[in-house]
PDB file of C-alpha atoms and ligand atoms in Angstrom:
ATOM      1  CA  MET A   1      44.464 -22.826 140.226  1.00 54.00           C
ATOM      2  CA  ALA A   2      45.321 -19.159 140.660  1.00 49.00           C
ATOM      3  CA  GLY A   3      49.112 -18.740 140.946  1.00 61.00           C
ATOM      4  CA  LEU A   4      49.675 -22.534 140.703  1.00 77.00           C
ATOM      5  CA  GLY A   5      50.665 -22.801 144.368  1.00 77.00           C
ATOM      6  CA  ALA A   6      50.082 -26.569 144.328  1.00 88.00           C
ATOM      7  CA  ARG A   7      51.355 -28.367 147.410  1.00 92.00           C
ATOM      8  CA  SER A   8      51.760 -31.708 145.674  1.00 95.00           C
ATOM      9  CA  VAL A   9      52.249 -32.376 141.971  1.00 97.00           C
ATOM     10  CA  LEU A  10      52.640 -35.639 140.092  1.00 97.00           C
ATOM     11  CA  VAL A  11      54.244 -35.700 136.643  1.00 98.00           C
ATOM     12  CA  THR A  12      54.299 -38.827 134.477  1.00 98.00           C
ATOM     13  CA  GLY A  13      57.120 -39.365 131.980  1.00 98.00           C
ATOM     14  CA  ALA A  14      59.324 -37.143 134.144  1.00 98.00           C
ATOM     15  CA  ASN A  15      62.711 -38.558 133.143  1.00 98.00           C
ATOM     16  CA  ARG A  16      63.160 -36.642 129.886  1.00 98.00           C
ATOM     17  CA  GLY A  17      61.678 -34.072 127.522  1.00 98.00           C
ATOM     18  CA  ILE A  18      58.752 -31.944 128.654  1.00 98.00           C
ATOM     19  CA  GLY A  19      58.169 -34.012 131.808  1.00 98.00           C
ATOM     20  CA  LEU A  20      61.724 -33.510 133.095  1.00 98.00           C
ATOM     21  CA  GLU A  21      61.552 -29.781 132.358  1.00 98.00           C
ATOM     22  CA  LEU A  22      58.208 -29.532 134.172  1.00 98.00           C
ATOM     23  CA  VAL A  23      59.838 -31.008 137.260  1.00 98.00           C
ATOM     24  CA  ARG A  24      62.851 -28.696 136.903  1.00 98.00           C
ATOM     25  CA  GLN A  25      60.772 -25.536 136.522  1.00 98.00           C
ATOM     26  CA  LEU A  26      58.364 -26.481 139.311  1.00 97.00           C
ATOM     27  CA  LEU A  27      61.351 -26.832 141.621  1.00 97.00           C
ATOM     28  CA  GLY A  28      62.734 -23.487 140.485  1.00 96.00           C
ATOM     29  CA  LYS A  29      59.574 -21.587 141.428  1.00 95.00           C
ATOM     30  CA  PRO A  30      59.705 -19.152 144.371  1.00 93.00           C
ATOM     31  CA  ASP A  31      56.987 -21.281 146.015  1.00 92.00           C
ATOM     32  CA  PRO A  32      57.937 -24.824 144.931  1.00 95.00           C
ATOM     33  CA  PRO A  33      55.574 -27.677 145.755  1.00 96.00           C
ATOM     34  CA  GLN A  34      56.174 -29.517 148.995  1.00 95.00           C
ATOM     35  CA  TRP A  35      56.186 -32.763 147.000  1.00 96.00           C
ATOM     36  CA  VAL A  36      56.933 -33.350 143.337  1.00 98.00           C
ATOM     37  CA  PHE A  37      56.232 -36.961 142.441  1.00 98.00           C
ATOM     38  CA  ALA A  38      58.418 -37.533 139.412  1.00 98.00           C
ATOM     39  CA  CYS A  39      57.268 -40.737 137.732  1.00 98.00           C
ATOM     40  CA  SER A  40      59.186 -42.707 135.151  1.00 98.00           C
ATOM     41  CA  ARG A  41      59.306 -46.233 133.819  1.00 98.00           C
ATOM     42  CA  GLU A  42      62.865 -46.922 134.932  1.00 97.00           C
ATOM     43  CA  PRO A  43      63.971 -44.548 137.683  1.00 97.00           C
ATOM     44  CA  ASP A  44      67.142 -46.587 138.239  1.00 97.00           C
ATOM     45  CA  GLY A  45      67.966 -47.034 134.565  1.00 95.00           C
ATOM     46  CA  GLU A  46      70.177 -45.069 132.217  1.00 95.00           C
ATOM     47  CA  ARG A  47      67.338 -42.802 131.094  1.00 94.00           C
ATOM     48  CA  GLY A  48      66.630 -41.818 134.685  1.00 96.00           C
ATOM     49  CA  GLN A  49      70.064 -40.261 135.265  1.00 97.00           C
ATOM     50  CA  GLU A  50      69.105 -36.604 134.728  1.00 97.00           C
ATOM     51  CA  LEU A  51      66.095 -36.967 136.972  1.00 98.00           C
ATOM     52  CA  ARG A  52      68.216 -38.692 139.629  1.00 98.00           C
ATOM     53  CA  ASN A  53      70.678 -35.783 139.496  1.00 98.00           C
ATOM     54  CA  LEU A  54      67.825 -33.337 139.991  1.00 97.00           C
ATOM     55  CA  ALA A  55      66.309 -35.376 142.804  1.00 98.00           C
ATOM     56  CA  SER A  56      69.655 -35.566 144.591  1.00 98.00           C
ATOM     57  CA  ARG A  57      69.610 -31.745 144.897  1.00 97.00           C
ATOM     58  CA  HIS A  58      65.936 -31.432 145.865  1.00 97.00           C
ATOM     59  CA  PRO A  59      64.627 -33.466 148.787  1.00 97.00           C
ATOM     60  CA  ASN A  60      61.038 -32.598 147.800  1.00 96.00           C
ATOM     61  CA  VAL A  61      61.352 -34.737 144.649  1.00 98.00           C
ATOM     62  CA  VAL A  62      60.107 -38.272 145.073  1.00 98.00           C
ATOM     63  CA  MET A  63      61.074 -40.558 142.219  1.00 98.00           C
ATOM     64  CA  ILE A  64      58.431 -43.130 141.514  1.00 98.00           C
ATOM     65  CA  LYS A  65      58.408 -46.081 139.148  1.00 98.00           C
ATOM     66  CA  LEU A  66      55.359 -45.912 136.923  1.00 98.00           C
ATOM     67  CA  ASP A  67      54.484 -47.483 133.612  1.00 98.00           C
ATOM     68  CA  ALA A  68      51.249 -45.777 132.629  1.00 97.00           C
ATOM     69  CA  THR A  69      50.093 -48.780 130.597  1.00 97.00           C
ATOM     70  CA  SER A  70      50.301 -51.222 133.506  1.00 97.00           C
ATOM     71  CA  PRO A  71      47.443 -51.213 136.050  1.00 97.00           C
ATOM     72  CA  ALA A  72      49.707 -53.013 138.574  1.00 98.00           C
ATOM     73  CA  SER A  73      52.436 -50.406 138.164  1.00 98.00           C
ATOM     74  CA  VAL A  74      49.934 -47.539 138.513  1.00 98.00           C
ATOM     75  CA  LYS A  75      48.536 -49.147 141.665  1.00 97.00           C
ATOM     76  CA  ASP A  76      52.009 -49.534 143.207  1.00 98.00           C
ATOM     77  CA  ALA A  77      52.880 -45.941 142.302  1.00 98.00           C
ATOM     78  CA  ALA A  78      49.638 -44.660 143.848  1.00 96.00           C
ATOM     79  CA  GLY A  79      50.496 -46.565 147.025  1.00 96.00           C
ATOM     80  CA  CYS A  80      53.905 -44.833 147.247  1.00 96.00           C
ATOM     81  CA  VAL A  81      52.329 -41.416 146.670  1.00 96.00           C
ATOM     82  CA  GLU A  82      49.683 -42.045 149.310  1.00 94.00           C
ATOM     83  CA  ASP A  83      52.388 -43.085 151.812  1.00 94.00           C
ATOM     84  CA  HIS A  84      54.062 -39.720 151.327  1.00 93.00           C
ATOM     85  CA  LEU A  85      50.916 -37.638 151.366  1.00 93.00           C
ATOM     86  CA  LYS A  86      49.519 -39.326 154.451  1.00 90.00           C
ATOM     87  CA  GLY A  87      45.943 -38.573 153.441  1.00 85.00           C
ATOM     88  CA  SER A  88      46.468 -34.949 152.425  1.00 86.00           C
ATOM     89  CA  GLY A  89      45.543 -35.633 148.780  1.00 84.00           C
ATOM     90  CA  LEU A  90      47.219 -34.829 145.492  1.00 92.00           C
ATOM     91  CA  ASN A  91      46.737 -31.267 144.171  1.00 92.00           C
ATOM     92  CA  LEU A  92      47.911 -31.486 140.588  1.00 94.00           C
ATOM     93  CA  LEU A  93      48.307 -34.402 138.206  1.00 96.00           C
ATOM     94  CA  ILE A  94      50.164 -33.808 134.945  1.00 97.00           C
ATOM     95  CA  ASN A  95      49.550 -36.690 132.584  1.00 97.00           C
ATOM     96  CA  ASN A  96      52.550 -36.018 130.394  1.00 98.00           C
ATOM     97  CA  ALA A  97      53.803 -39.491 129.386  1.00 98.00           C
ATOM     98  CA  GLY A  98      53.110 -40.288 125.789  1.00 98.00           C
ATOM     99  CA  ILE A  99      54.476 -41.794 122.605  1.00 97.00           C
ATOM    100  CA  TYR A 100      54.402 -40.750 118.979  1.00 93.00           C
ATOM    101  CA  LYS A 101      55.950 -42.282 115.923  1.00 85.00           C
ATOM    102  CA  GLU A 102      55.259 -40.987 112.468  1.00 84.00           C
ATOM    103  CA  VAL A 103      54.079 -43.831 110.256  1.00 84.00           C
ATOM    104  CA  ASP A 104      52.295 -43.991 106.919  1.00 86.00           C
ATOM    105  CA  LEU A 105      48.751 -45.247 106.951  1.00 85.00           C
ATOM    106  CA  GLU A 106      49.827 -48.174 104.732  1.00 86.00           C
ATOM    107  CA  ALA A 107      52.703 -49.090 107.043  1.00 87.00           C
ATOM    108  CA  VAL A 108      51.037 -48.837 110.449  1.00 87.00           C
ATOM    109  CA  ASP A 109      50.394 -52.235 112.033  1.00 90.00           C
ATOM    110  CA  LEU A 110      47.925 -53.390 114.663  1.00 92.00           C
ATOM    111  CA  GLU A 111      50.522 -53.688 117.431  1.00 92.00           C
ATOM    112  CA  ASP A 112      51.635 -50.126 116.805  1.00 91.00           C
ATOM    113  CA  MET A 113      48.062 -48.789 116.919  1.00 92.00           C
ATOM    114  CA  ILE A 114      47.247 -50.685 120.119  1.00 95.00           C
ATOM    115  CA  ASN A 115      50.463 -49.550 121.777  1.00 94.00           C
ATOM    116  CA  LYS A 116      49.735 -45.893 120.988  1.00 94.00           C
ATOM    117  CA  TYR A 117      46.173 -46.218 122.254  1.00 95.00           C
ATOM    118  CA  LYS A 118      47.336 -47.932 125.435  1.00 96.00           C
ATOM    119  CA  THR A 119      49.984 -45.317 126.180  1.00 96.00           C
ATOM    120  CA  ASN A 120      48.233 -42.131 125.089  1.00 96.00           C
ATOM    121  CA  VAL A 121      44.617 -42.905 126.000  1.00 94.00           C
ATOM    122  CA  VAL A 122      44.379 -45.781 128.485  1.00 95.00           C
ATOM    123  CA  GLY A 123      47.524 -44.708 130.409  1.00 96.00           C
ATOM    124  CA  PRO A 124      46.272 -41.219 131.358  1.00 95.00           C
ATOM    125  CA  LEU A 125      42.885 -42.700 132.284  1.00 95.00           C
ATOM    126  CA  LEU A 126      44.469 -45.287 134.602  1.00 96.00           C
ATOM    127  CA  VAL A 127      46.653 -42.657 136.273  1.00 96.00           C
ATOM    128  CA  SER A 128      43.709 -40.227 136.588  1.00 94.00           C
ATOM    129  CA  GLN A 129      41.593 -42.967 138.141  1.00 93.00           C
ATOM    130  CA  ALA A 130      44.257 -43.675 140.779  1.00 93.00           C
ATOM    131  CA  ALA A 131      44.617 -39.933 141.491  1.00 90.00           C
ATOM    132  CA  LEU A 132      40.846 -39.592 141.759  1.00 85.00           C
ATOM    133  CA  ASN A 133      40.789 -42.279 144.421  1.00 79.00           C
ATOM    134  CA  MET A 134      43.295 -40.230 146.414  1.00 76.00           C
ATOM    135  CA  LEU A 135      41.148 -37.154 145.972  1.00 67.00           C
ATOM    136  CA  THR A 136      38.108 -39.063 147.145  1.00 63.00           C
ATOM    137  CA  GLU A 137      39.992 -39.881 150.307  1.00 61.00           C
ATOM    138  CA  CYS A 138      40.943 -36.267 150.720  1.00 58.00           C
ATOM    139  CA  GLN A 139      37.337 -35.147 150.145  1.00 53.00           C
ATOM    140  CA  ALA A 140      36.253 -37.503 152.866  1.00 50.00           C
ATOM    141  CA  MET A 141      38.549 -35.467 155.074  1.00 52.00           C
ATOM    142  CA  SER A 142      36.449 -32.320 154.726  1.00 48.00           C
ATOM    143  CA  TYR A 143      37.485 -30.905 151.336  1.00 42.00           C
ATOM    144  CA  LYS A 144      34.054 -31.625 149.908  1.00 43.00           C
ATOM    145  CA  GLU A 145      33.622 -28.196 148.404  1.00 52.00           C
ATOM    146  CA  ASP A 146      36.784 -28.587 146.280  1.00 57.00           C
ATOM    147  CA  GLY A 147      36.092 -29.456 142.678  1.00 71.00           C
ATOM    148  CA  ILE A 148      38.362 -31.153 140.180  1.00 82.00           C
ATOM    149  CA  LEU A 149      39.640 -29.010 137.374  1.00 87.00           C
ATOM    150  CA  CYS A 150      40.587 -30.965 134.281  1.00 90.00           C
ATOM    151  CA  THR A 151      42.094 -29.394 131.161  1.00 93.00           C
ATOM    152  CA  MET A 152      44.277 -30.356 128.262  1.00 95.00           C
ATOM    153  CA  ILE A 153      47.274 -28.263 127.187  1.00 97.00           C
ATOM    154  CA  HIS A 154      49.025 -28.634 123.840  1.00 98.00           C
ATOM    155  CA  PRO A 155      52.754 -28.056 124.429  1.00 98.00           C
ATOM    156  CA  GLY A 156      53.482 -26.804 120.895  1.00 98.00           C
ATOM    157  CA  TRP A 157      55.920 -28.501 118.563  1.00 98.00           C
ATOM    158  CA  VAL A 158      58.757 -28.951 121.021  1.00 98.00           C
ATOM    159  CA  LYS A 159      62.452 -29.792 120.608  1.00 98.00           C
ATOM    160  CA  THR A 160      62.525 -33.095 122.490  1.00 98.00           C
ATOM    161  CA  ASP A 161      63.264 -36.673 121.481  1.00 97.00           C
ATOM    162  CA  MET A 162      59.674 -36.769 120.266  1.00 97.00           C
ATOM    163  CA  GLY A 163      59.485 -33.380 118.568  1.00 97.00           C
ATOM    164  CA  GLY A 164      62.980 -33.529 117.029  1.00 97.00           C
ATOM    165  CA  GLN A 165      65.478 -30.712 116.628  1.00 96.00           C
ATOM    166  CA  GLU A 166      63.552 -29.075 113.766  1.00 97.00           C
ATOM    167  CA  ALA A 167      60.662 -28.271 116.134  1.00 98.00           C
ATOM    168  CA  ASP A 168      59.999 -24.561 116.622  1.00 97.00           C
ATOM    169  CA  VAL A 169      59.635 -24.314 120.421  1.00 98.00           C
ATOM    170  CA  THR A 170      62.313 -25.030 123.017  1.00 98.00           C
ATOM    171  CA  VAL A 171      61.398 -27.241 125.935  1.00 98.00           C
ATOM    172  CA  ASP A 172      62.127 -24.332 128.282  1.00 98.00           C
ATOM    173  CA  GLU A 173      59.679 -21.992 126.454  1.00 98.00           C
ATOM    174  CA  SER A 174      56.988 -24.630 126.196  1.00 98.00           C
ATOM    175  CA  VAL A 175      57.118 -25.562 129.880  1.00 98.00           C
ATOM    176  CA  ARG A 176      57.201 -21.897 130.966  1.00 98.00           C
ATOM    177  CA  GLY A 177      54.060 -21.424 128.878  1.00 98.00           C
ATOM    178  CA  ILE A 178      52.346 -24.557 130.246  1.00 98.00           C
ATOM    179  CA  LEU A 179      53.000 -23.570 133.867  1.00 97.00           C
ATOM    180  CA  SER A 180      51.860 -20.027 133.203  1.00 97.00           C
ATOM    181  CA  VAL A 181      48.613 -21.309 131.609  1.00 97.00           C
ATOM    182  CA  LEU A 182      48.085 -23.691 134.534  1.00 96.00           C
ATOM    183  CA  SER A 183      48.403 -20.843 137.005  1.00 94.00           C
ATOM    184  CA  THR A 184      45.557 -18.919 135.337  1.00 95.00           C
ATOM    185  CA  LEU A 185      43.023 -21.747 135.326  1.00 92.00           C
ATOM    186  CA  SER A 186      39.865 -21.835 137.381  1.00 88.00           C
ATOM    187  CA  ASN A 187      36.691 -23.905 137.408  1.00 83.00           C
ATOM    188  CA  GLU A 188      35.256 -22.094 134.394  1.00 88.00           C
ATOM    189  CA  HIS A 189      38.074 -23.619 132.287  1.00 91.00           C
ATOM    190  CA  SER A 190      37.274 -27.188 133.194  1.00 87.00           C
ATOM    191  CA  GLY A 191      37.088 -29.366 130.096  1.00 89.00           C
ATOM    192  CA  ALA A 192      38.819 -26.746 127.920  1.00 92.00           C
ATOM    193  CA  PHE A 193      41.757 -27.279 125.587  1.00 95.00           C
ATOM    194  CA  PHE A 194      44.532 -24.659 125.449  1.00 97.00           C
ATOM    195  CA  ASP A 195      47.858 -24.313 123.760  1.00 98.00           C
ATOM    196  CA  TRP A 196      51.044 -23.492 125.686  1.00 98.00           C
ATOM    197  CA  LYS A 197      50.508 -19.777 125.014  1.00 98.00           C
ATOM    198  CA  GLY A 198      47.058 -19.861 126.615  1.00 97.00           C
ATOM    199  CA  LYS A 199      45.080 -19.740 123.362  1.00 97.00           C
ATOM    200  CA  LYS A 200      41.853 -21.721 123.557  1.00 96.00           C
ATOM    201  CA  LEU A 201      41.788 -24.488 120.945  1.00 95.00           C
ATOM    202  CA  PRO A 202      38.739 -26.183 119.463  1.00 91.00           C
ATOM    203  CA  TRP A 203      38.234 -29.818 120.460  1.00 80.00           C
TER     204      TRP A 203
HETATM  205  N1  NAP B 301      57.293 -32.782 121.598  1.00 93.09           N
HETATM  206  C1  NAP B 301      56.249 -32.337 120.922  1.00 93.09           C
HETATM  207  O1  NAP B 301      56.387 -31.642 119.913  1.00 93.09           O
HETATM  208  C2  NAP B 301      54.836 -32.691 121.381  1.00 93.09           C
HETATM  209  C3  NAP B 301      53.762 -32.214 120.616  1.00 93.09           C
HETATM  210  C4  NAP B 301      52.469 -32.509 121.028  1.00 93.09           C
HETATM  211  C5  NAP B 301      52.247 -33.266 122.174  1.00 93.09           C
HETATM  212  N2  NAP B 301      53.337 -33.716 122.887  1.00 93.09           N
HETATM  213  C6  NAP B 301      53.035 -34.517 124.089  1.00 93.09           C
HETATM  214  O2  NAP B 301      53.795 -34.068 125.196  1.00 93.09           O
HETATM  215  C7  NAP B 301      54.124 -35.178 126.052  1.00 93.09           C
HETATM  216  C8  NAP B 301      55.634 -35.207 126.329  1.00 93.09           C
HETATM  217  O3  NAP B 301      56.288 -35.247 125.070  1.00 93.09           O
HETATM  218  P1  NAP B 301      57.878 -35.154 124.919  1.00 93.09           P
HETATM  219  O4  NAP B 301      58.132 -34.358 123.711  1.00 93.09           O
HETATM  220  O5  NAP B 301      58.509 -34.781 126.201  1.00 93.09           O
HETATM  221  O6  NAP B 301      58.205 -36.692 124.582  1.00 93.09           O
HETATM  222  P2  NAP B 301      59.533 -37.566 124.843  1.00 93.09           P
HETATM  223  O7  NAP B 301      60.711 -36.704 124.892  1.00 93.09           O
HETATM  224  O8  NAP B 301      59.470 -38.666 123.839  1.00 93.09           O
HETATM  225  O9  NAP B 301      59.262 -38.165 126.321  1.00 93.09           O
HETATM  226  C9  NAP B 301      58.161 -39.012 126.508  1.00 93.09           C
HETATM  227  C10 NAP B 301      58.108 -39.393 127.962  1.00 93.09           C
HETATM  228  O10 NAP B 301      56.987 -40.275 128.152  1.00 93.09           O
HETATM  229  C11 NAP B 301      57.464 -41.440 128.816  1.00 93.09           C
HETATM  230  N3  NAP B 301      56.639 -42.614 128.511  1.00 93.09           N
HETATM  231  C12 NAP B 301      56.362 -43.168 127.315  1.00 93.09           C
HETATM  232  N4  NAP B 301      55.588 -44.245 127.473  1.00 93.09           N
HETATM  233  C13 NAP B 301      55.364 -44.380 128.796  1.00 93.09           C
HETATM  234  C14 NAP B 301      54.646 -45.296 129.598  1.00 93.09           C
HETATM  235  N5  NAP B 301      53.998 -46.352 129.069  1.00 93.09           N
HETATM  236  N6  NAP B 301      54.620 -45.110 130.944  1.00 93.09           N
HETATM  237  C15 NAP B 301      55.277 -44.079 131.514  1.00 93.09           C
HETATM  238  N7  NAP B 301      56.005 -43.183 130.820  1.00 93.09           N
HETATM  239  C16 NAP B 301      56.035 -43.328 129.469  1.00 93.09           C
HETATM  240  C17 NAP B 301      58.883 -41.608 128.339  1.00 93.09           C
HETATM  241  O11 NAP B 301      59.582 -42.498 129.195  1.00 93.09           O
HETATM  242  P3  NAP B 301      60.820 -43.441 128.682  1.00 93.09           P
HETATM  243  O12 NAP B 301      62.052 -42.602 128.777  1.00 93.09           O
HETATM  244  O13 NAP B 301      60.793 -44.586 129.627  1.00 93.09           O
HETATM  245  O14 NAP B 301      60.503 -43.837 127.275  1.00 93.09           O
HETATM  246  C18 NAP B 301      59.350 -40.167 128.426  1.00 93.09           C
HETATM  247  O15 NAP B 301      59.642 -39.830 129.752  1.00 93.09           O
HETATM  248  C19 NAP B 301      53.637 -36.428 125.325  1.00 93.09           C
HETATM  249  O16 NAP B 301      52.392 -36.833 125.859  1.00 93.09           O
HETATM  250  C20 NAP B 301      53.453 -35.968 123.900  1.00 93.09           C
HETATM  251  O17 NAP B 301      52.448 -36.675 123.183  1.00 93.09           O
HETATM  252  C21 NAP B 301      54.614 -33.445 122.535  1.00 93.09           C
END
């Protein structure tokens, strides 16, 4: 992905925390993407305000409603993205949406476990599947030699709603690190796990 230089990027959970900062920093790059698909559960709701403000200043931001746990919502979102891309394919998918709640082993209940699994495991798979279908279309249009590079990046312990104020990394630092790591990746890194500083982590 040398130099990032992605033409189209989709970020899930883009209305706050790391996702919102990813959108902000992508837009601030000297070579910003032509399209940034900023996905959130409630783009018109109260928690979408900061993203709406950002989108109002950047016509290349497309706000998209997406609940990663709902196959119907993912399908609708993929349809909107495809309408914008007009067959040119998505270059970069950032599966950022996630949930975390600290609970004791004795206190955790079934609903809580299922909800975490749905959001943090099934959600990214559903979104990746929809993105893969778009890539398949794009491959059919003569990009056959292009591979798919898939990596996981740990953002650090970040000062967001999730990480809390006692976390040791600011959202700005973390996202700068993530984007810098992304820009150094190539096929040899496929399947690898890095932290936000670019250190390879064991699976
Ligand atoms: N912060 C850390 O220290 C830390 C550490 C390790 C890993 N991470 C990972 O980094 C990612 C971002 O974390 P963060 O700190 O930015 O968290 P955050 O501030 O809590 O934001 C989470 C984002 O995910 C969205 N989201 C949750 N469930 C969703 C669903 N079903 N469909 C679509 N969007 C959903 C939220 O949307 P709503 O506003 O609608 O709830 C919000 O935009 C997460 O995957 C998290 O696990 C964070």
